[in-house]
Amino acid sequence: MQDPDLKRFYQALSGTDPLTTPEKNKFYVPILQAHPENDPIDRLYQRISWAASESVSLLTGFRGNGKTTELNRLKDRLEADGCWVIRLDMDHYIHPTAPLEIGDFLLSLAAALALAIKEKSGLETLSEKFWERLGNVLQTQVELETLNIKSSGLGMASQIGLKLKNEPSFKQQIQQQLRGCLADITQQIEEFVTQTVKALRKEANNDHLKIIILVDSVEHIRGVGKESQAVYDSIVNTFSGHADKLALPMVHLVYTVPPFLTLHANSATQTLGGNPIVMWPNIHIRTRDGQSDPAGQQIMTEIISKRFASWRDAISEDCLIELANHSGGDLRDYFRLVREILVRLGISQRTGTEEITVDDEMIRNVTSELRNQYRMMLTGQLQERLCAVHKKKQLRPDDNGEIILLTAALDANLIMNYQNGEPWYDIHPLLMGEIKPSDADE
Amino acid sequence: MSDLLSLTPAGEDAWMRFKQHLEWSDRFALVFLFSEQNQATEIFRERLAAIYRARVTGLELERPKCPEELANTLLPSLITSNTHRQALDAPLWVDLSRQRGEAWDDARANLLARLNERRECLLQHPRPLILLLPEATAPKVREMAPDLWAIRHFVMVIGPWVNATPDTPPRPPQQKNRGIPLHAQRAGSH
């Protein structure tokens, strides 16, 4: 393969933005085709289709493993059935690393919801009036003037949404002041949602029109540095202690939540109707007993084929599969490894000393670089915990200390989740040599 | 003056890979360089600057002089939508690797955390962003900026890649006798 083609191949692996209308998108590869019974999106689709009036579901998955693309697939399927669906990207409304409280979360949700409904349905007056009423409620509890909130209606929604996302001190003040009026805010949001549903049904001339709200990117909140435990506790508290406030009348809600919430999930899922948290897994590149999974490998190969059809001119299938195995089914790591290989091929062409093909040594070198990036996060305690996960293929923390360790490991992609058959966990394959074999084999 | 120094074969290999990644990146790409090796790092920067000197837009360099600059000047300049910057296609080189001390550690951690929060603004830049940090921060970056770490394009730890004996031409005696430390000579070159 010549340099311009290597460059095009490299660039084809540089973007991992979520895919819209995935099943019609040329890059989309269904990753659970060998186990459709395990498809979490099918499960959510079925839950929503069967639920009579309203429901709440929680979807989780690892960073960058395609949740938003899959939510778009769920949206397409529900819309094909005649449902009315919106996806809210909460990245624009939630501070990603500050502790969350139910009050500011509801306010962020209210802003996202009003602006999205105005955008999609044109129900501007309804959205405007909702925020005027909400502004009146806030006025009684929150010193809006001193917080520099001067607009009203949807202008206030935009301003508050932006401030909640960008200004931790504003968020803190709002949290303190909202504690006294949670019930009023919840009531306002519920009334707005009820009126919106009625208006949409009237407009569609369909009394049974199903309304679905996909609340995406909530899982992007995470603890950083000294505040990390406070942030994790706040997320658990929001989704467990206040789970009842996350349900809204006459609509079906799907929230994306961080993977560590599965460690604390009982109270949340009980309150939210008993639906277990649905997990979008990594690509099942391996089996529970440590063998390669040919179906998963085929998917990983197809992903490259869709992005760059003539990839075989640069790398053999065996080598590509080896890189896929080293990535553990994580797309970002997979693309990183392949890009690094392409860079080395490009250099060898430029220096032109000899024809270089991808060989074991080149693969060893690129994987060792990525391994080093994971290795530097390891501590002795974490190594022990990873050892236990590798052995048991489950998380099952015994105490709060273990929950903290596992939370960090899940967040850092050191632990991966698969779903070929029953869901199971294992450590990143590049870390296999970093845990003590004697412990792992006990 | 680092043009008087040369890289070891391992350094040349790393430089080639670094350059190739940047040449092929056609959109925003976040590059983490970790370094305690000022000389090798400076060779990388000067070579990169030389490549872009011949183009319409040169390599842009940010090297704050005091910790306060990170929050007050550097952060706003990185996250503010700037049409001039968006039109540039040369990489942006942000050097935060040299200074030591608690104030700098805190300022670096704070900058990374804020950039992590505003990563969507960074993604608007259509060119690579090279963040040069002390090697000692490498194990903490993922924790300080998990979302930035998740979208890292590539990572390199700069090694001791400068040849012990500079491949330099003979100098006049008076220059040899000045006794100017190498790092001071380099600092004067940019």
XYZ file of C-alpha atoms in Angstrom:
632
model
C 0.000 0.000 0.000
C 1.369 3.419 -0.966
C 1.713 6.408 1.335
C -1.465 8.265 0.232
C -3.537 5.135 0.865
C -1.912 4.578 4.250
C -2.794 8.162 5.081
C -6.417 7.691 3.998
C -6.597 4.483 6.026
C -5.166 6.313 9.058
C -7.640 9.158 8.695
C -10.547 6.733 8.346
C -9.746 5.579 11.899
C -9.422 9.033 13.403
C -13.082 9.849 14.021
C -15.204 7.930 16.472
C -18.187 10.276 16.629
C -21.552 8.642 17.358
C -23.370 7.487 14.240
C -26.804 8.861 13.446
C -29.390 6.538 11.857
C -26.873 3.748 12.489
C -28.575 0.967 10.569
C -28.385 3.089 7.430
C -24.876 4.333 8.154
C -22.087 2.836 6.060
C -19.781 2.559 9.098
C -22.241 0.781 11.380
C -21.588 -2.827 12.359
C -24.045 -4.591 14.687
C -21.896 -6.063 17.438
C -24.358 -8.494 18.987
C -25.490 -10.198 15.815
C -24.223 -13.591 17.041
C -26.213 -13.211 20.276
C -29.261 -11.112 19.388
C -31.028 -12.386 22.507
C -28.485 -10.369 24.526
C -28.922 -7.110 22.628
C -29.558 -4.452 25.319
C -31.196 -2.182 22.750
C -33.650 -4.950 21.869
C -34.392 -5.296 25.558
C -35.011 -1.573 25.983
C -37.121 -1.533 22.833
C -39.214 -4.407 24.133
C -39.617 -2.852 27.578
C -40.816 0.422 26.114
C -43.057 -1.254 23.558
C -44.715 -3.372 26.219
C -44.927 -0.737 28.949
C -48.424 0.660 29.177
C -48.136 4.278 30.204
C -44.693 5.207 31.486
C -41.363 3.598 32.356
C -37.788 4.344 33.378
C -34.773 2.383 32.199
C -31.077 2.786 32.905
C -28.456 2.063 30.265
C -24.770 1.895 31.035
C -21.585 1.035 29.190
C -17.962 1.975 28.961
C -16.673 5.253 27.674
C -16.549 5.420 23.891
C -18.022 1.964 23.292
C -20.927 3.185 21.176
C -23.799 3.875 23.593
C -24.937 7.011 21.793
C -24.870 5.243 18.441
C -26.984 2.483 19.973
C -29.382 4.995 21.525
C -29.773 6.418 18.035
C -30.607 2.900 16.847
C -33.229 2.614 19.595
C -34.614 6.005 18.540
C -34.862 4.893 14.902
C -36.685 1.683 15.822
C -39.163 3.442 18.086
C -39.787 6.176 15.518
C -40.383 3.507 12.884
C -43.170 2.255 15.176
C -44.702 5.729 15.233
C -43.321 6.842 18.626
C -42.192 10.412 19.297
C -38.594 10.334 20.535
C -36.070 12.932 21.620
C -32.491 12.463 22.754
C -31.154 14.981 25.255
C -27.387 15.395 25.309
C -26.817 16.262 28.962
C -23.170 17.063 28.224
C -24.445 20.579 27.492
C -26.243 20.945 30.832
C -24.301 19.070 33.517
C -20.943 19.898 35.026
C -18.922 16.741 34.337
C -16.860 16.609 37.521
C -18.814 18.390 40.269
C -21.063 16.569 42.758
C -24.623 16.195 41.540
C -27.773 16.729 43.551
C -31.272 15.844 42.539
C -32.265 19.546 42.563
C -29.705 20.755 40.053
C -30.072 17.562 38.028
C -33.805 18.202 37.677
C -33.118 21.802 36.734
C -30.630 20.716 34.066
C -33.166 18.181 32.837
C -35.890 20.852 32.743
C -33.672 23.161 30.671
C -32.648 20.411 28.254
C -36.208 19.178 27.926
C -37.825 22.576 27.302
C -35.236 23.601 24.726
C -35.342 20.236 22.929
C -39.138 20.139 22.840
C -39.286 23.666 21.473
C -36.695 22.681 18.852
C -38.319 19.428 17.769
C -42.023 20.077 18.092
C -42.368 23.830 17.862
C -44.271 23.900 21.173
C -42.554 27.156 21.968
C -45.339 28.743 23.972
C -45.687 25.702 26.183
C -41.928 25.578 26.803
C -41.774 29.329 27.381
C -44.630 29.278 29.886
C -43.155 26.313 31.702
C -39.918 28.190 32.326
C -41.802 31.314 33.317
C -43.628 29.293 35.984
C -40.430 27.518 36.978
C -38.733 30.905 37.208
C -41.448 32.032 39.646
C -40.884 28.950 41.784
C -37.130 29.494 41.717
C -37.637 33.152 42.587
C -39.144 32.164 45.928
C -36.114 30.083 46.913
C -33.171 31.215 44.843
C -31.674 34.685 44.711
C -31.655 34.797 40.942
C -30.515 38.412 40.776
C -27.469 37.796 42.903
C -26.705 34.727 40.793
C -26.753 37.008 37.782
C -29.793 35.351 36.176
C -31.566 38.201 34.461
C -33.481 36.546 31.641
C -36.842 34.787 31.849
C -38.651 31.975 30.059
C -36.517 29.933 27.694
C -33.752 32.529 27.921
C -33.510 31.635 31.600
C -33.455 27.925 30.677
C -30.446 28.476 28.389
C -28.671 30.671 30.897
C -29.189 28.336 33.846
C -28.273 25.283 31.750
C -25.030 26.909 30.652
C -24.136 28.084 34.145
C -24.870 24.685 35.677
C -22.500 23.150 33.173
C -19.692 25.657 33.418
C -19.739 27.232 36.866
C -19.226 24.926 39.849
C -19.788 27.777 42.326
C -23.159 28.606 40.719
C -24.052 24.941 40.830
C -23.199 24.792 44.540
C -25.321 27.837 45.362
C -28.240 26.464 43.354
C -27.933 23.125 45.145
C -28.086 24.758 48.557
C -31.039 26.941 47.681
C -33.054 24.274 45.868
C -33.119 21.860 48.791
C -36.213 23.548 50.103
C -38.302 23.458 46.937
C -37.667 20.082 45.335
C -41.319 19.123 45.448
C -42.350 22.341 43.666
C -39.769 21.879 40.924
C -40.742 18.250 40.419
C -44.369 19.285 40.195
C -43.618 21.954 37.575
C -41.643 19.518 35.447
C -44.353 16.890 35.733
C -47.021 19.396 34.707
C -44.935 20.520 31.723
C -44.363 16.947 30.586
C -48.052 16.105 30.957
C -49.102 19.162 28.942
C -46.473 18.417 26.297
C -47.649 14.828 25.933
C -51.246 15.981 25.568
C -50.279 18.607 22.975
C -48.195 16.149 20.973
C -50.973 13.564 21.026
C -53.485 16.141 19.936
C -51.226 17.313 17.141
C -50.696 13.709 15.984
C -54.385 12.970 16.417
C -53.331 9.885 18.346
C -54.417 9.459 21.992
C -51.927 6.626 22.447
C -48.853 8.266 20.965
C -45.828 7.046 22.911
C -43.337 9.687 23.985
C -39.789 8.586 24.736
C -37.052 10.745 26.217
C -33.493 9.447 25.945
C -31.387 11.265 28.543
C -27.888 10.717 27.202
C -24.366 11.495 28.499
C -25.297 11.437 32.193
C -22.617 8.753 32.495
C -19.989 11.340 31.616
C -20.081 12.707 35.169
C -17.146 11.418 37.115
C -15.074 12.202 40.146
C -11.706 13.799 39.624
C -8.943 14.240 42.221
C -9.829 14.986 45.829
C -13.529 15.391 45.086
C -13.911 12.095 43.302
C -15.538 10.167 46.144
C -17.993 13.005 46.781
C -18.966 12.963 43.100
C -19.443 9.197 43.009
C -21.490 9.287 46.226
C -23.632 12.079 44.808
C -24.412 10.071 41.657
C -25.367 7.039 43.729
C -27.548 9.209 45.924
C -29.255 10.866 42.949
C -30.037 7.596 41.205
C -30.812 5.575 44.335
C -32.037 7.885 47.090
C -34.069 10.077 44.715
C -34.898 7.520 42.058
C -38.627 8.258 42.447
C -38.073 11.785 41.120
C -36.460 10.493 37.930
C -39.732 9.101 36.612
C -42.019 11.474 34.708
C -45.713 11.008 33.947
C -46.897 9.600 30.613
C -43.408 9.262 29.128
C -40.789 6.544 28.812
C -37.359 7.604 29.977
C -33.986 6.027 29.346
C -31.069 7.458 31.347
C -27.471 6.584 30.537
C -25.576 6.066 33.799
C -21.940 5.358 34.732
C -20.923 1.671 34.878
C -20.017 1.857 38.556
C -23.684 2.424 39.373
C -24.205 -1.287 38.720
C -22.295 -1.823 41.984
C -24.978 0.090 43.888
C -27.909 -0.500 41.669
C -30.409 -2.362 43.825
C -32.275 0.502 45.378
C -32.358 2.500 42.148
C -33.723 -0.282 40.002
C -36.255 -1.310 42.659
C -37.661 2.193 42.826
C -37.625 2.612 39.066
C -39.921 -0.303 38.430
C -37.585 -3.238 38.952
C -35.949 -3.092 35.526
C -32.313 -4.104 35.914
C -29.668 -1.760 34.541
C -28.984 -2.640 30.924
C -25.334 -2.711 29.959
C -23.982 -2.037 26.485
C -20.963 -4.353 26.385
C -17.608 -4.289 24.645
C -17.294 -6.277 21.454
C -17.049 -9.927 22.535
C -13.565 -10.548 21.256
C -12.946 -13.289 23.837
C -14.871 -15.866 25.791
C -15.229 -16.226 29.517
C -12.653 -19.033 29.600
C -10.057 -16.855 27.905
C -10.409 -18.199 24.369
C -10.774 -15.995 21.315
C -14.323 -15.528 20.047
C -14.309 -15.849 16.227
C -17.657 -14.036 15.952
C -16.265 -11.033 17.832
C -13.091 -11.092 15.775
C -15.197 -11.080 12.622
C -17.019 -7.977 13.883
C -13.731 -6.212 14.622
C -12.511 -7.001 11.106
C -15.759 -5.802 9.576
C -15.508 -2.495 11.443
C -12.205 -1.834 9.677
C -13.599 -3.046 6.326
C -16.462 -0.553 6.549
C -14.052 2.302 7.172
C -11.374 1.292 4.710
C -12.232 -1.515 2.302
C -8.714 -2.244 1.004
C -7.112 -2.651 4.442
C -5.692 -6.042 3.451
C -3.166 -4.231 1.261
C -1.588 -2.885 4.455
C -2.050 -5.567 7.081
C -2.840 -9.270 7.096
C -6.041 -10.572 8.611
C -4.111 -12.501 11.259
C -2.263 -9.376 12.360
C -5.440 -7.287 12.431
C -7.150 -9.912 14.569
C -4.178 -9.961 16.914
C -4.517 -6.202 17.394
C -8.246 -6.651 17.955
C -7.496 -9.259 20.634
C -5.072 -6.905 22.373
C -7.705 -4.147 22.405
C -10.143 -6.339 24.324
C -12.904 -5.170 21.983
C -12.476 -1.508 22.894
C -12.801 0.475 19.676
C -10.674 3.427 20.697
C -7.762 1.186 21.680
C -8.264 -0.880 18.528
C -8.054 2.201 16.313
C -5.046 3.496 18.282
C -3.169 0.243 17.712
C -3.990 0.089 13.997
C -3.073 3.762 13.505
C 0.288 3.192 15.167
C 0.954 0.261 12.840
C 0.095 2.431 9.818
C 2.459 5.145 11.015
C 5.290 2.625 11.204
C 4.486 1.308 7.728
C 4.432 4.868 6.404
C 7.849 5.604 7.880
C 9.336 2.438 6.475
C 8.101 3.441 3.026
C 9.595 6.888 3.316
C 12.953 5.696 4.497
C 12.671 3.131 1.710
C 15.415 0.875 2.899
C 13.461 -2.336 2.549
C 9.935 -3.643 2.149
C 8.521 -3.854 5.664
C 5.402 -5.773 6.531
C 3.560 -5.964 9.812
C 5.202 -8.681 11.871
C 5.199 -9.947 15.431
C 7.869 -7.495 16.494
C 5.949 -4.496 15.199
C 2.818 -5.718 16.974
C 4.811 -6.283 20.153
C 6.145 -2.736 19.988
C 2.802 -1.007 19.460
C 0.999 -3.073 22.074
C 3.776 -2.514 24.570
C 3.324 1.258 24.234
C -0.384 0.990 24.948
C 0.266 -1.439 27.790
C 2.583 1.101 29.393
C -0.229 3.656 29.374
C -2.428 1.263 31.348
C 0.391 0.009 33.535
C 1.106 3.435 34.945
C -2.379 3.523 36.523
C -1.824 0.321 38.488
C -1.298 0.247 42.214
C -0.651 -2.829 44.330
C -4.173 -2.766 45.743
C -5.691 -2.396 42.299
C -3.592 -5.261 40.958
C -4.997 -7.499 43.674
C -8.539 -6.467 42.854
C -8.017 -6.950 39.116
C -6.682 -10.379 39.881
C -9.906 -11.269 41.661
C -12.040 -9.939 38.788
C -10.004 -11.949 36.289
C -10.463 -15.060 38.396
C -14.161 -14.712 39.162
C -15.248 -12.897 35.983
C -17.571 -10.837 38.160
C -17.233 -7.649 40.205
C -18.937 -8.469 43.553
C -17.276 -5.935 45.854
C -17.127 -6.970 49.515
C -16.933 -3.538 51.069
C -16.855 0.171 50.348
C -13.081 0.126 49.856
C -13.482 -2.376 47.057
C -16.293 -0.364 45.514
C -13.965 2.635 45.326
C -11.227 0.574 43.679
C -13.596 -1.033 41.202
C -15.158 2.306 40.385
C -11.731 3.646 39.455
C -10.910 0.526 37.457
C -14.197 0.625 35.533
C -13.705 4.290 34.804
C -10.164 3.729 33.552
C -11.144 0.905 31.192
C -9.014 -1.517 33.184
C -12.057 -3.774 33.520
C -14.229 -4.687 30.548
C -17.713 -6.116 30.250
C -18.812 -8.738 27.719
C -22.030 -10.391 26.858
C -21.533 -13.511 24.782
C -23.943 -15.567 26.852
C -24.313 -14.272 30.419
C -22.734 -10.888 31.136
C -19.223 -11.210 32.565
C -16.210 -9.053 33.340
C -12.510 -9.370 32.780
C -9.474 -7.141 32.902
C -8.002 -5.393 29.869
C -6.063 -8.077 27.952
C -2.933 -5.929 27.901
C -2.828 -6.210 31.700
C -2.840 -10.001 31.825
C 0.900 -10.086 32.426
C 0.654 -7.442 35.120
C -1.342 -9.461 37.623
C 0.313 -12.223 39.576
C -0.458 -15.526 37.799
C -0.338 -17.449 41.062
C -3.129 -15.268 42.475
C -5.147 -15.346 39.289
C -4.956 -19.101 39.002
C -5.854 -19.860 42.591
C 21.051 26.006 19.483
C 19.597 22.507 19.822
C 20.289 22.137 16.115
C 23.839 21.478 17.243
C 22.609 18.425 19.114
C 21.501 15.197 17.535
C 19.088 12.455 18.469
C 20.021 8.872 19.149
C 18.581 6.230 16.786
C 15.740 5.620 19.280
C 15.075 9.366 19.361
C 15.092 9.599 15.564
C 12.646 6.708 15.413
C 10.348 8.403 17.933
C 10.610 11.732 16.084
C 9.642 10.081 12.799
C 6.570 8.544 14.402
C 5.616 11.795 16.084
C 5.961 13.702 12.809
C 4.033 11.090 10.845
C 1.112 11.156 13.279
C 0.915 14.934 13.017
C 1.219 14.994 9.233
C -1.600 12.521 8.830
C -3.955 14.075 11.393
C -6.603 15.914 9.424
C -8.681 17.069 12.393
C -8.383 17.723 16.112
C -5.960 15.277 17.675
C -4.846 15.388 21.278
C -1.213 14.435 21.762
C 0.280 13.918 25.206
C 4.050 14.237 25.423
C 5.623 13.498 28.786
C 9.157 14.648 29.305
C 11.933 15.300 31.753
C 14.317 15.589 28.818
C 14.426 19.234 27.862
C 17.071 18.815 25.193
C 15.320 16.055 23.302
C 11.982 17.843 23.652
C 13.496 21.026 22.308
C 14.830 19.188 19.276
C 11.336 17.875 18.583
C 9.850 21.349 18.912
C 12.452 23.030 16.754
C 12.157 20.419 14.037
C 8.402 20.747 14.058
C 8.655 24.525 13.955
C 11.018 24.232 10.996
C 8.492 22.113 9.096
C 5.697 24.639 9.648
C 7.922 27.685 9.131
C 7.760 27.028 5.432
C 3.957 27.003 5.471
C 1.331 29.692 5.730
C 0.768 29.076 9.421
C 3.696 28.394 11.695
C 3.761 26.205 14.767
C 2.052 28.074 17.571
C 3.807 27.875 20.915
C 2.339 28.489 24.365
C 4.812 28.443 27.244
C 3.355 30.154 30.345
C 5.835 31.886 32.602
C 3.938 31.801 35.890
C 1.336 29.366 37.280
C -1.431 31.987 37.262
C -1.126 32.296 33.493
C -2.503 28.795 33.041
C -5.940 29.679 34.387
C -6.008 33.347 33.438
C -4.564 33.358 29.939
C -3.897 29.890 28.573
C -7.208 28.272 29.474
C -9.399 30.998 27.920
C -7.265 31.022 24.800
C -7.626 27.252 24.397
C -11.361 27.050 24.932
C -12.520 30.264 23.350
C -13.849 29.897 19.872
C -11.444 31.883 17.763
C -11.958 32.001 14.028
C -8.343 32.953 13.438
C -7.147 29.921 15.363
C -9.690 27.694 13.724
C -8.352 28.684 10.332
C -4.832 27.617 11.268
C -3.732 24.164 10.373
C -0.430 24.000 12.224
C -0.365 22.181 15.559
C -0.520 24.075 18.815
C 2.369 23.219 21.146
C 1.627 23.862 24.834
C 4.732 23.403 26.961
C 3.939 22.846 30.651
C 6.794 20.459 31.273
C 9.604 22.547 32.701
C 8.415 24.185 35.855
C 8.415 22.434 39.214
C 6.842 23.142 42.581
C 3.465 22.871 44.223
C 2.031 25.993 42.619
C 2.845 24.686 39.156
C 1.538 21.195 39.975
C -1.747 22.691 41.148
C -1.982 24.991 38.134
C -1.344 22.119 35.719
C -3.903 19.895 37.477
C -6.441 22.699 37.434
C -5.850 23.409 33.739
C -6.296 19.750 32.835
C -9.480 19.509 34.892
C -10.947 22.648 33.286
C -9.977 21.490 29.784
C -11.606 18.179 30.583
C -14.839 19.988 31.449
C -14.709 22.062 28.277
C -13.452 19.389 25.935
C -16.162 20.114 23.382
C -14.534 23.535 22.855
C -11.190 21.872 22.210
C -12.786 19.561 19.691
C -13.681 22.610 17.599
C -9.996 23.133 16.814
C -9.308 21.464 13.488
C -5.654 20.760 14.267
C -3.522 18.783 16.691
C -2.999 20.022 20.230
C 0.285 18.898 21.771
C 0.267 18.989 25.566
C 3.758 18.675 26.936
C 3.804 17.685 30.617
C 6.375 16.519 33.168
C 6.831 12.770 33.033
C 5.917 12.541 36.715
C 2.356 13.657 35.897
C 1.796 10.804 33.441
C 0.201 8.388 35.941
C -2.172 11.125 37.158
C -3.401 12.585 33.889
C -6.118 10.000 33.402
C -7.469 10.795 36.831
C -7.188 14.568 36.395
C -8.698 14.623 32.910
C -10.419 11.301 32.223
C -12.317 12.447 29.147
C -9.269 14.006 27.542
C -7.313 10.860 28.269
C -10.069 8.776 26.692
C -9.783 10.694 23.406
C -5.975 10.860 23.344
C -4.696 10.405 19.830
C -1.288 9.237 20.860
C 1.049 9.389 23.821
C 4.819 9.544 23.918
C 7.265 9.616 26.805
C 10.347 11.450 25.611
C 13.454 9.494 26.539
C 17.105 10.519 26.976
C 17.486 10.585 23.222
C 20.217 13.166 22.766
C 23.617 11.907 21.727
C 26.205 12.413 24.451
C 28.635 14.065 22.078
C 26.922 16.752 20.061
C 27.551 16.484 16.390
C 28.878 20.005 16.275
C 31.285 21.760 14.001
C 34.470 23.102 15.631
C 33.920 26.464 17.305
C 36.145 29.475 17.716
C 38.044 29.308 21.039
C 36.313 32.357 22.566
C 32.905 30.669 22.239
C 34.147 27.487 23.863
C 35.453 29.441 26.822
C 32.228 31.222 27.596
C 30.973 28.333 29.657
C 27.324 29.017 28.812
C 25.271 26.083 30.016
C 23.486 24.232 27.248
C 20.007 24.881 28.638
C 20.727 28.619 28.727
C 21.854 28.553 25.120
C 18.656 26.818 24.119
C 16.492 29.174 26.096
C 18.017 32.012 24.156
C 17.185 30.436 20.854
C 13.421 30.941 20.891
